[in-house]
Amino acid sequence: MKGLGVLGLVALSECLVTIPLMKIKSMRENLQENNVLDDYLEKYPYSLAYKFLDNRPDPGVAYEPMRNYLDVSYVGIVSIGTPPQDFKVVLDTGSADLWVPSVYCRSGACSDHSSFDPLRSSTFLVSGQLFNLVYGSAAISGFLAYDTVRIGGLVDVAQAFGLSLQEPGDFMKHAVFDGILGLSYPSLAFPGTTPVFDNLWRQGLIGQNLFAFYLSRNEEKGSVLMLGGVDPSYYSGQLTWVPVSQPSYWQIAMDSISINGKVIACDGGCQGIIDTGTSLLSGPADHVLNIQKLIHAQPYDHGQYVVDCDTIDALPDILFTINGVDYPVPASAYVRKRHSHTCHSGFEGLDHPFYPETWVLGDIFLRLYFTVFDRANNRIGLAPAA
């Protein structure tokens, strides 16, 4: 059996392509340093930052559900066009599309970011199709096109992607990243398009129909996205597999959430979404409020909660039980230390009527657990990060 396990690891690592990720300053930190965080949160409250596909009012608009890019800390580099034009993108398992700013965008946010120039690319093809994306209160509009996309040395030809023409408001103005590359299932993509990862597989560019994330805890470097294979040196023990319960997001069934053996949320089971495009641990507002009380977090501004930094070592682990396996999240992970000796709770309450018992496990969880996203078998693999 041990020999079979070794063979399995060898198989998972075949044709592995590793893309380094950079840990960046988040939008929240940028807003804070520019003394406009309070104004932003007042204008774009958390409760408006999430839209759901099931009840979208306009079928011509792609609503990005469960997106909270305010605390995103990791980006990768992709190149588009011939010759290549480079962009910093969020590699996001909670959405499916690739989009970047275009040189034709006249919004203030576009001028602060790298923009794609179609006239500089010999492989560019315009589709004639427009797109609209809604990120809570912010909206991005533009047009769809096709061009060569390079990621980690892989060359994805005729890839559909969005080019923004308008990025109104403050959504992207303070973002360190230029655009977003989605890694969820194709059902969340622009109608009639094929996402980047699916094209990599269809074009025979990767060895296996899976990818994996390792997110470093502190260093600016060290985080990686693995395409087409898994490097076992990035985790300890064995991968534990969990079936995807609904193949649109990377959604799984969770058993419970507990503290010191007592269930405090997800009693009787709930759904969880593993999401690299979200930094926090998000869930139903009433359950999150209960957790805030249990960790002695106090309300701060605009839905934020603060914790006494001196109490972190005394706070309990919070246990996420998934498919019969316990995944502890210690206070050192769910309490985020900010500048000026302020510590914030990493839990965020959300009221979403169409998914009343759904949790979103973001980077706080993913920094602790190496995660494999296995499209071939519709499952997620989890193991303690090395």
mmCIF file of C-alpha atoms in Angstrom:
data_model
loop_
_atom_site.group_PDB
_atom_site.id
_atom_site.type_symbol
_atom_site.label_atom_id
_atom_site.label_comp_id
_atom_site.label_asym_id
_atom_site.label_seq_id
_atom_site.Cartn_x
_atom_site.Cartn_y
_atom_site.Cartn_z
ATOM 1 C CA MET A 1 0.000 0.000 0.000
ATOM 2 C CA LYS A 2 2.857 2.340 0.802
ATOM 3 C CA GLY A 3 4.249 1.760 -2.695
ATOM 4 C CA LEU A 4 0.881 2.675 -4.195
ATOM 5 C CA GLY A 5 0.880 5.894 -2.159
ATOM 6 C CA VAL A 6 4.299 6.842 -3.501
ATOM 7 C CA LEU A 7 3.148 6.067 -7.052
ATOM 8 C CA GLY A 8 0.121 8.273 -6.470
ATOM 9 C CA LEU A 9 2.320 11.175 -5.399
ATOM 10 C CA VAL A 10 4.544 10.690 -8.427
ATOM 11 C CA ALA A 11 1.475 10.683 -10.674
ATOM 12 C CA LEU A 12 0.129 13.856 -9.089
ATOM 13 C CA SER A 13 3.433 15.649 -9.643
ATOM 14 C CA GLU A 14 3.838 14.747 -13.330
ATOM 15 C CA CYS A 15 3.876 17.685 -15.762
ATOM 16 C CA LEU A 16 3.583 20.101 -12.862
ATOM 17 C CA VAL A 17 3.750 23.812 -13.695
ATOM 18 C CA THR A 18 4.356 26.140 -10.747
ATOM 19 C CA ILE A 19 3.382 29.815 -10.837
ATOM 20 C CA PRO A 20 4.838 31.989 -8.058
ATOM 21 C CA LEU A 21 2.396 34.276 -6.277
ATOM 22 C CA MET A 22 3.276 37.617 -4.721
ATOM 23 C CA LYS A 23 1.933 38.750 -1.392
ATOM 24 C CA ILE A 24 0.819 42.346 -1.852
ATOM 25 C CA LYS A 25 -0.582 45.240 0.108
ATOM 26 C CA SER A 26 -4.352 44.802 0.263
ATOM 27 C CA MET A 27 -6.947 47.347 -0.846
ATOM 28 C CA ARG A 28 -7.871 47.823 2.812
ATOM 29 C CA GLU A 29 -4.279 48.707 3.703
ATOM 30 C CA ASN A 30 -4.069 51.120 0.765
ATOM 31 C CA LEU A 31 -7.319 52.794 1.782
ATOM 32 C CA GLN A 32 -6.143 52.992 5.388
ATOM 33 C CA GLU A 33 -2.806 54.573 4.450
ATOM 34 C CA ASN A 34 -4.645 57.168 2.355
ATOM 35 C CA ASN A 35 -7.066 57.879 5.227
ATOM 36 C CA VAL A 36 -10.113 56.995 3.111
ATOM 37 C CA LEU A 37 -11.028 53.556 4.505
ATOM 38 C CA ASP A 38 -13.963 54.863 6.555
ATOM 39 C CA ASP A 39 -15.339 56.758 3.560
ATOM 40 C CA TYR A 40 -15.032 53.658 1.361
ATOM 41 C CA LEU A 41 -16.756 51.343 3.850
ATOM 42 C CA GLU A 42 -19.537 53.851 4.343
ATOM 43 C CA LYS A 43 -20.054 54.084 0.590
ATOM 44 C CA TYR A 44 -19.680 50.334 -0.032
ATOM 45 C CA PRO A 45 -20.899 48.504 3.083
ATOM 46 C CA TYR A 46 -20.182 44.783 3.413
ATOM 47 C CA SER A 47 -23.853 43.920 3.037
ATOM 48 C CA LEU A 48 -23.781 45.218 -0.550
ATOM 49 C CA ALA A 49 -20.565 43.478 -1.559
ATOM 50 C CA TYR A 50 -22.214 40.192 -2.525
ATOM 51 C CA LYS A 51 -24.550 39.308 -5.368
ATOM 52 C CA PHE A 52 -25.957 35.920 -6.303
ATOM 53 C CA LEU A 53 -26.489 34.325 -9.668
ATOM 54 C CA ASP A 54 -29.824 32.694 -8.783
ATOM 55 C CA ASN A 55 -31.799 35.946 -8.688
ATOM 56 C CA ARG A 56 -29.819 38.318 -10.883
ATOM 57 C CA PRO A 57 -32.166 41.070 -12.098
ATOM 58 C CA ASP A 58 -30.535 41.487 -15.514
ATOM 59 C CA PRO A 59 -29.523 38.353 -17.471
ATOM 60 C CA GLY A 60 -27.134 40.478 -19.565
ATOM 61 C CA VAL A 61 -25.052 41.313 -16.507
ATOM 62 C CA ALA A 62 -22.644 38.860 -14.886
ATOM 63 C CA TYR A 63 -22.966 39.234 -11.135
ATOM 64 C CA GLU A 64 -19.889 38.150 -9.205
ATOM 65 C CA PRO A 65 -21.213 36.351 -6.118
ATOM 66 C CA MET A 66 -19.454 36.362 -2.755
ATOM 67 C CA ARG A 67 -16.684 38.668 -3.891
ATOM 68 C CA ASN A 68 -14.834 40.645 -1.273
ATOM 69 C CA TYR A 69 -11.509 41.695 -2.765
ATOM 70 C CA LEU A 70 -10.873 44.274 -0.035
ATOM 71 C CA ASP A 71 -8.403 42.016 1.789
ATOM 72 C CA VAL A 72 -6.957 40.030 -1.115
ATOM 73 C CA SER A 73 -3.214 39.620 -0.558
ATOM 74 C CA TYR A 74 -1.951 37.339 -3.337
ATOM 75 C CA VAL A 75 -1.512 37.946 -7.056
ATOM 76 C CA GLY A 76 0.164 36.207 -9.988
ATOM 77 C CA ILE A 77 1.524 37.438 -13.308
ATOM 78 C CA VAL A 78 -0.099 36.566 -16.622
ATOM 79 C CA SER A 79 0.801 37.833 -20.076
ATOM 80 C CA ILE A 80 -1.667 38.555 -22.867
ATOM 81 C CA GLY A 81 -0.972 39.127 -26.557
ATOM 82 C CA THR A 82 1.940 38.839 -28.989
ATOM 83 C CA PRO A 83 4.351 40.217 -27.904
ATOM 84 C CA PRO A 84 3.238 39.626 -24.288
ATOM 85 C CA GLN A 85 1.790 42.392 -22.104
ATOM 86 C CA ASP A 86 2.052 41.623 -18.375
ATOM 87 C CA PHE A 87 -0.670 41.981 -15.729
ATOM 88 C CA LYS A 88 -0.991 41.326 -12.006
ATOM 89 C CA VAL A 89 -4.157 39.298 -11.479
ATOM 90 C CA VAL A 90 -6.013 37.765 -8.566
ATOM 91 C CA LEU A 91 -6.145 34.000 -9.149
ATOM 92 C CA ASP A 92 -9.679 33.522 -7.930
ATOM 93 C CA THR A 93 -11.451 30.187 -7.370
ATOM 94 C CA GLY A 94 -14.715 32.041 -6.724
ATOM 95 C CA SER A 95 -15.170 33.353 -10.292
ATOM 96 C CA ALA A 96 -14.469 32.032 -13.789
ATOM 97 C CA ASP A 97 -13.527 34.926 -16.070
ATOM 98 C CA LEU A 98 -10.270 36.616 -17.046
ATOM 99 C CA TRP A 99 -10.408 40.382 -17.473
ATOM 100 C CA VAL A 100 -7.921 43.263 -17.443
ATOM 101 C CA PRO A 101 -8.145 47.006 -18.171
ATOM 102 C CA SER A 102 -7.918 48.211 -21.772
ATOM 103 C CA VAL A 103 -6.161 51.315 -23.086
ATOM 104 C CA TYR A 104 -9.605 52.553 -24.137
ATOM 105 C CA CYS A 105 -10.783 52.783 -20.526
ATOM 106 C CA ARG A 106 -11.003 56.386 -19.344
ATOM 107 C CA SER A 107 -11.932 55.723 -15.706
ATOM 108 C CA GLY A 108 -9.485 56.975 -13.107
ATOM 109 C CA ALA A 109 -8.935 53.436 -11.820
ATOM 110 C CA CYS A 110 -7.657 52.295 -15.221
ATOM 111 C CA SER A 111 -5.002 54.999 -15.401
ATOM 112 C CA ASP A 112 -3.399 53.603 -12.235
ATOM 113 C CA HIS A 113 -3.038 50.088 -13.653
ATOM 114 C CA SER A 114 -1.441 48.255 -16.557
ATOM 115 C CA SER A 115 -3.758 48.347 -19.573
ATOM 116 C CA PHE A 116 -3.921 46.043 -22.584
ATOM 117 C CA ASP A 117 -3.368 47.610 -25.991
ATOM 118 C CA PRO A 118 -4.945 45.497 -28.772
ATOM 119 C CA LEU A 119 -2.999 47.353 -31.461
ATOM 120 C CA ARG A 120 0.254 46.043 -30.017
ATOM 121 C CA SER A 121 -0.786 42.381 -30.365
ATOM 122 C CA SER A 122 -0.578 40.495 -33.665
ATOM 123 C CA THR A 123 -2.758 37.661 -32.317
ATOM 124 C CA PHE A 124 -5.651 39.807 -31.041
ATOM 125 C CA LEU A 125 -9.216 39.084 -32.196
ATOM 126 C CA VAL A 126 -12.240 41.103 -31.130
ATOM 127 C CA SER A 127 -15.514 39.237 -30.514
ATOM 128 C CA GLY A 128 -17.970 42.106 -30.797
ATOM 129 C CA GLN A 129 -19.633 40.972 -27.564
ATOM 130 C CA LEU A 130 -19.999 43.371 -24.627
ATOM 131 C CA PHE A 131 -19.838 42.381 -20.968
ATOM 132 C CA ASN A 132 -20.900 43.847 -17.651
ATOM 133 C CA LEU A 133 -19.630 42.684 -14.275
ATOM 134 C CA VAL A 134 -21.134 43.768 -10.969
ATOM 135 C CA TYR A 135 -19.018 43.613 -7.817
ATOM 136 C CA GLY A 136 -21.512 44.673 -5.171
ATOM 137 C CA SER A 137 -21.923 48.430 -5.619
ATOM 138 C CA ALA A 138 -19.220 48.670 -8.283
ATOM 139 C CA ALA A 139 -19.711 47.820 -11.955
ATOM 140 C CA ILE A 140 -17.179 47.089 -14.681
ATOM 141 C CA SER A 141 -18.139 47.116 -18.344
ATOM 142 C CA GLY A 142 -16.219 46.396 -21.519
ATOM 143 C CA PHE A 143 -15.929 43.997 -24.437
ATOM 144 C CA LEU A 144 -14.837 40.411 -24.968
ATOM 145 C CA ALA A 145 -11.853 39.491 -27.106
ATOM 146 C CA TYR A 146 -9.534 36.563 -27.884
ATOM 147 C CA ASP A 147 -5.766 36.418 -27.669
ATOM 148 C CA THR A 148 -2.835 34.320 -26.512
ATOM 149 C CA VAL A 149 -2.507 34.089 -22.720
ATOM 150 C CA ARG A 150 0.742 32.977 -21.109
ATOM 151 C CA ILE A 151 0.823 31.720 -17.533
ATOM 152 C CA GLY A 152 3.779 29.948 -15.938
ATOM 153 C CA GLY A 153 5.350 29.213 -19.325
ATOM 154 C CA LEU A 154 2.138 27.695 -20.708
ATOM 155 C CA VAL A 155 0.802 29.245 -23.920
ATOM 156 C CA ASP A 156 -3.000 29.268 -24.119
ATOM 157 C CA VAL A 157 -4.059 30.301 -27.626
ATOM 158 C CA ALA A 158 -7.322 32.003 -28.602
ATOM 159 C CA GLN A 159 -8.330 32.558 -24.993
ATOM 160 C CA ALA A 160 -11.491 34.578 -24.362
ATOM 161 C CA PHE A 161 -10.989 37.482 -21.948
ATOM 162 C CA GLY A 162 -12.616 40.752 -21.012
ATOM 163 C CA LEU A 163 -11.225 44.239 -21.615
ATOM 164 C CA SER A 164 -12.712 46.948 -19.440
ATOM 165 C CA LEU A 165 -13.948 50.222 -20.894
ATOM 166 C CA GLN A 166 -15.310 51.613 -17.646
ATOM 167 C CA GLU A 167 -14.307 50.989 -14.032
ATOM 168 C CA PRO A 168 -16.361 53.631 -12.212
ATOM 169 C CA GLY A 169 -16.174 54.289 -8.487
ATOM 170 C CA ASP A 170 -13.430 53.308 -6.076
ATOM 171 C CA PHE A 171 -13.519 49.512 -6.474
ATOM 172 C CA MET A 172 -10.289 49.233 -8.492
ATOM 173 C CA LYS A 173 -8.758 52.622 -7.745
ATOM 174 C CA HIS A 174 -6.909 51.420 -4.647
ATOM 175 C CA ALA A 175 -6.290 47.835 -5.804
ATOM 176 C CA VAL A 176 -2.703 46.693 -6.307
ATOM 177 C CA PHE A 177 -3.853 44.108 -8.873
ATOM 178 C CA ASP A 178 -4.835 44.945 -12.469
ATOM 179 C CA GLY A 179 -7.483 42.309 -13.105
ATOM 180 C CA ILE A 180 -8.839 38.894 -12.183
ATOM 181 C CA LEU A 181 -8.323 35.371 -13.502
ATOM 182 C CA GLY A 182 -11.132 33.049 -12.410
ATOM 183 C CA LEU A 183 -10.591 29.356 -11.636
ATOM 184 C CA SER A 184 -14.103 28.209 -10.770
ATOM 185 C CA TYR A 185 -16.300 25.965 -12.921
ATOM 186 C CA PRO A 186 -17.299 27.119 -16.448
ATOM 187 C CA SER A 187 -20.927 27.631 -15.396
ATOM 188 C CA LEU A 188 -19.867 30.944 -13.813
ATOM 189 C CA ALA A 189 -18.076 32.203 -16.944
ATOM 190 C CA PHE A 190 -19.191 34.720 -19.560
ATOM 191 C CA PRO A 191 -21.809 32.986 -21.749
ATOM 192 C CA GLY A 192 -20.251 31.118 -24.659
ATOM 193 C CA THR A 193 -16.676 31.367 -23.357
ATOM 194 C CA THR A 194 -14.223 28.808 -21.996
ATOM 195 C CA PRO A 195 -12.228 29.729 -18.849
ATOM 196 C CA VAL A 196 -8.429 29.738 -18.843
ATOM 197 C CA PHE A 197 -7.945 26.524 -16.855
ATOM 198 C CA ASP A 198 -10.380 24.587 -19.054
ATOM 199 C CA ASN A 199 -8.501 25.724 -22.156
ATOM 200 C CA LEU A 200 -5.170 24.687 -20.653
ATOM 201 C CA TRP A 201 -6.587 21.193 -20.200
ATOM 202 C CA ARG A 202 -8.325 21.015 -23.595
ATOM 203 C CA GLN A 203 -5.177 22.150 -25.404
ATOM 204 C CA GLY A 204 -3.130 19.414 -23.698
ATOM 205 C CA LEU A 205 -0.884 21.874 -21.874
ATOM 206 C CA ILE A 206 -1.166 20.271 -18.415
ATOM 207 C CA GLY A 207 -0.740 16.669 -17.321
ATOM 208 C CA GLN A 208 -3.748 16.402 -15.027
ATOM 209 C CA ASN A 209 -7.078 18.142 -14.799
ATOM 210 C CA LEU A 210 -6.363 19.751 -11.438
ATOM 211 C CA PHE A 211 -4.593 22.651 -9.778
ATOM 212 C CA ALA A 212 -3.452 23.461 -6.238
ATOM 213 C CA PHE A 213 -2.674 26.433 -3.995
ATOM 214 C CA TYR A 214 -0.058 26.944 -1.321
ATOM 215 C CA LEU A 215 -0.333 30.325 0.423
ATOM 216 C CA SER A 216 2.567 31.498 2.567
ATOM 217 C CA ARG A 217 1.723 32.866 5.996
ATOM 218 C CA ASN A 218 4.047 35.834 6.364
ATOM 219 C CA GLU A 219 6.690 36.165 3.676
ATOM 220 C CA GLU A 220 6.082 38.182 0.539
ATOM 221 C CA LYS A 221 7.367 35.244 -1.505
ATOM 222 C CA GLY A 222 6.778 31.506 -1.277
ATOM 223 C CA SER A 223 3.119 31.239 -2.290
ATOM 224 C CA VAL A 224 2.435 29.224 -5.433
ATOM 225 C CA LEU A 225 -0.294 28.060 -7.796
ATOM 226 C CA MET A 226 0.378 24.593 -9.230
ATOM 227 C CA LEU A 227 -1.212 23.676 -12.558
ATOM 228 C CA GLY A 228 -1.617 20.101 -13.743
ATOM 229 C CA GLY A 229 0.003 18.452 -10.738
ATOM 230 C CA VAL A 230 0.826 18.575 -7.020
ATOM 231 C CA ASP A 231 4.168 18.955 -5.252
ATOM 232 C CA PRO A 232 3.904 16.964 -1.966
ATOM 233 C CA SER A 233 6.747 18.948 -0.374
ATOM 234 C CA TYR A 234 4.253 21.772 0.205
ATOM 235 C CA TYR A 235 2.121 19.803 2.670
ATOM 236 C CA SER A 236 2.490 17.298 5.494
ATOM 237 C CA GLY A 237 0.677 13.997 5.967
ATOM 238 C CA GLN A 238 -1.858 12.763 3.456
ATOM 239 C CA LEU A 239 -4.368 14.623 1.331
ATOM 240 C CA THR A 240 -7.938 14.124 2.517
ATOM 241 C CA TRP A 241 -10.475 14.294 -0.303
ATOM 242 C CA VAL A 242 -13.856 15.984 -0.066
ATOM 243 C CA PRO A 243 -16.445 15.729 -2.879
ATOM 244 C CA VAL A 244 -17.674 18.933 -4.495
ATOM 245 C CA SER A 245 -21.362 19.250 -3.622
ATOM 246 C CA GLN A 246 -22.262 21.742 -6.357
ATOM 247 C CA PRO A 247 -19.900 22.186 -9.334
ATOM 248 C CA SER A 248 -20.102 25.915 -9.950
ATOM 249 C CA TYR A 249 -18.136 27.324 -7.060
ATOM 250 C CA TRP A 250 -15.695 25.009 -5.339
ATOM 251 C CA GLN A 251 -18.462 24.117 -2.898
ATOM 252 C CA ILE A 252 -18.390 21.332 -0.310
ATOM 253 C CA ALA A 253 -20.558 20.019 2.522
ATOM 254 C CA MET A 254 -19.357 20.845 6.044
ATOM 255 C CA ASP A 255 -20.408 18.950 9.179
ATOM 256 C CA SER A 256 -20.098 21.604 11.881
ATOM 257 C CA ILE A 257 -18.109 24.481 13.394
ATOM 258 C CA SER A 258 -17.180 24.107 17.049
ATOM 259 C CA ILE A 259 -15.157 25.496 19.969
ATOM 260 C CA ASN A 260 -13.900 23.214 22.738
ATOM 261 C CA GLY A 261 -16.199 20.409 21.655
ATOM 262 C CA LYS A 262 -19.351 22.568 21.516
ATOM 263 C CA VAL A 263 -21.002 23.207 18.154
ATOM 264 C CA ILE A 264 -21.364 26.964 17.640
ATOM 265 C CA ALA A 265 -22.428 27.082 13.983
ATOM 266 C CA CYS A 266 -23.295 24.810 11.054
ATOM 267 C CA ASP A 267 -25.207 22.562 13.456
ATOM 268 C CA GLY A 268 -26.507 19.619 11.439
ATOM 269 C CA GLY A 269 -24.404 20.540 8.411
ATOM 270 C CA CYS A 270 -24.018 23.430 5.987
ATOM 271 C CA GLN A 271 -22.247 24.345 2.779
ATOM 272 C CA GLY A 272 -18.757 25.816 2.423
ATOM 273 C CA ILE A 273 -17.042 27.491 -0.530
ATOM 274 C CA ILE A 274 -13.241 27.328 -0.792
ATOM 275 C CA ASP A 275 -12.314 30.719 -2.195
ATOM 276 C CA THR A 276 -8.869 32.166 -2.973
ATOM 277 C CA GLY A 277 -10.505 35.483 -3.929
ATOM 278 C CA THR A 278 -11.639 36.114 -0.356
ATOM 279 C CA SER A 279 -9.329 36.657 2.571
ATOM 280 C CA LEU A 280 -11.750 36.243 5.473
ATOM 281 C CA LEU A 281 -13.974 33.538 6.971
ATOM 282 C CA SER A 282 -17.518 34.553 6.055
ATOM 283 C CA GLY A 283 -20.813 33.072 7.144
ATOM 284 C CA PRO A 284 -24.402 33.754 8.231
ATOM 285 C CA ALA A 285 -24.518 37.002 10.177
ATOM 286 C CA ASP A 286 -26.160 35.581 13.316
ATOM 287 C CA HIS A 287 -23.660 32.708 13.602
ATOM 288 C CA VAL A 288 -20.701 35.020 12.986
ATOM 289 C CA LEU A 289 -22.000 37.439 15.628
ATOM 290 C CA ASN A 290 -22.068 34.534 18.093
ATOM 291 C CA ILE A 291 -18.449 33.710 17.240
ATOM 292 C CA GLN A 292 -17.445 37.369 17.687
ATOM 293 C CA LYS A 293 -18.895 37.249 21.187
ATOM 294 C CA LEU A 294 -17.155 33.965 22.014
ATOM 295 C CA ILE A 295 -13.746 35.394 21.025
ATOM 296 C CA HIS A 296 -14.548 38.671 22.863
ATOM 297 C CA ALA A 297 -14.428 40.742 19.682
ATOM 298 C CA GLN A 298 -15.899 44.232 19.940
ATOM 299 C CA PRO A 299 -17.726 46.116 17.167
ATOM 300 C CA TYR A 300 -15.571 48.724 15.481
ATOM 301 C CA ASP A 301 -16.504 50.583 12.271
ATOM 302 C CA HIS A 302 -18.700 49.488 9.370
ATOM 303 C CA GLY A 303 -19.127 45.846 10.330
ATOM 304 C CA GLN A 304 -15.542 45.333 11.485
ATOM 305 C CA TYR A 305 -14.706 43.755 14.847
ATOM 306 C CA VAL A 306 -11.534 44.206 16.904
ATOM 307 C CA VAL A 307 -9.885 41.881 19.382
ATOM 308 C CA ASP A 308 -7.530 42.731 22.241
ATOM 309 C CA CYS A 309 -4.108 41.837 20.816
ATOM 310 C CA ASP A 310 -2.907 40.695 24.252
ATOM 311 C CA THR A 311 -5.554 37.953 24.389
ATOM 312 C CA ILE A 312 -4.695 36.120 21.162
ATOM 313 C CA ASP A 313 -2.692 33.367 22.888
ATOM 314 C CA ALA A 314 -5.610 32.658 25.230
ATOM 315 C CA LEU A 315 -8.301 32.413 22.564
ATOM 316 C CA PRO A 316 -9.518 28.939 21.511
ATOM 317 C CA ASP A 317 -9.091 27.167 18.209
ATOM 318 C CA ILE A 318 -12.191 27.137 16.025
ATOM 319 C CA LEU A 319 -12.790 23.704 14.526
ATOM 320 C CA PHE A 320 -14.213 23.272 11.036
ATOM 321 C CA THR A 321 -15.324 19.656 10.610
ATOM 322 C CA ILE A 322 -15.516 18.619 6.961
ATOM 323 C CA ASN A 323 -16.414 15.117 5.796
ATOM 324 C CA GLY A 324 -15.633 13.750 9.259
ATOM 325 C CA VAL A 325 -12.199 15.392 9.537
ATOM 326 C CA ASP A 326 -11.389 18.270 11.911
ATOM 327 C CA TYR A 327 -9.574 21.343 10.577
ATOM 328 C CA PRO A 328 -8.587 23.609 13.484
ATOM 329 C CA VAL A 329 -8.124 27.337 12.858
ATOM 330 C CA PRO A 330 -6.140 28.923 15.719
ATOM 331 C CA ALA A 331 -6.530 32.488 16.940
ATOM 332 C CA SER A 332 -3.146 33.344 15.440
ATOM 333 C CA ALA A 333 -4.815 32.752 12.062
ATOM 334 C CA TYR A 334 -8.313 34.183 12.567
ATOM 335 C CA VAL A 335 -7.122 37.351 14.316
ATOM 336 C CA ARG A 336 -5.375 39.731 11.905
ATOM 337 C CA LYS A 337 -2.815 42.146 13.297
ATOM 338 C CA ARG A 338 -2.988 45.595 11.748
ATOM 339 C CA HIS A 339 -0.848 48.687 12.020
ATOM 340 C CA SER A 340 -1.063 50.847 15.169
ATOM 341 C CA HIS A 341 -1.354 47.713 17.335
ATOM 342 C CA THR A 342 -4.917 46.984 16.289
ATOM 343 C CA CYS A 343 -6.126 43.402 15.896
ATOM 344 C CA HIS A 344 -9.172 42.585 13.780
ATOM 345 C CA SER A 345 -11.371 39.513 13.792
ATOM 346 C CA GLY A 346 -11.091 37.523 10.574
ATOM 347 C CA PHE A 347 -14.785 36.580 10.649
ATOM 348 C CA GLU A 348 -17.287 38.433 8.503
ATOM 349 C CA GLY A 349 -21.064 38.171 8.753
ATOM 350 C CA LEU A 350 -23.124 37.976 5.577
ATOM 351 C CA ASP A 351 -26.846 37.873 4.961
ATOM 352 C CA HIS A 352 -27.540 36.109 1.698
ATOM 353 C CA PRO A 353 -31.150 34.887 1.368
ATOM 354 C CA PHE A 354 -30.471 32.328 -1.369
ATOM 355 C CA TYR A 355 -27.631 30.624 0.517
ATOM 356 C CA PRO A 356 -28.651 31.008 4.170
ATOM 357 C CA GLU A 357 -26.316 28.310 5.503
ATOM 358 C CA THR A 358 -23.230 28.902 3.370
ATOM 359 C CA TRP A 359 -19.748 29.729 4.617
ATOM 360 C CA VAL A 360 -16.867 31.096 2.552
ATOM 361 C CA LEU A 361 -13.430 29.837 3.586
ATOM 362 C CA GLY A 362 -10.869 32.322 2.318
ATOM 363 C CA ASP A 363 -7.135 32.836 2.697
ATOM 364 C CA ILE A 364 -7.231 32.529 6.498
ATOM 365 C CA PHE A 365 -8.171 28.865 6.019
ATOM 366 C CA LEU A 366 -6.024 28.315 2.928
ATOM 367 C CA ARG A 367 -2.835 29.519 4.605
ATOM 368 C CA LEU A 368 -3.272 26.653 7.073
ATOM 369 C CA TYR A 369 -4.300 23.957 4.595
ATOM 370 C CA PHE A 370 -2.724 23.140 1.250
ATOM 371 C CA THR A 371 -5.616 22.743 -1.174
ATOM 372 C CA VAL A 372 -5.998 20.721 -4.369
ATOM 373 C CA PHE A 373 -8.850 21.551 -6.753
ATOM 374 C CA ASP A 374 -9.470 18.345 -8.707
ATOM 375 C CA ARG A 375 -11.718 19.012 -11.712
ATOM 376 C CA ALA A 376 -11.350 15.476 -13.083
ATOM 377 C CA ASN A 377 -12.989 13.946 -10.021
ATOM 378 C CA ASN A 378 -14.984 16.953 -8.738
ATOM 379 C CA ARG A 379 -13.289 16.956 -5.357
ATOM 380 C CA ILE A 380 -11.061 19.054 -3.124
ATOM 381 C CA GLY A 381 -7.974 17.725 -1.366
ATOM 382 C CA LEU A 382 -6.850 19.188 1.959
ATOM 383 C CA ALA A 383 -3.694 18.664 4.020
ATOM 384 C CA PRO A 384 -1.795 20.727 6.611
ATOM 385 C CA ALA A 385 0.443 23.209 4.823
ATOM 386 C CA ALA A 386 4.155 22.536 5.235
#
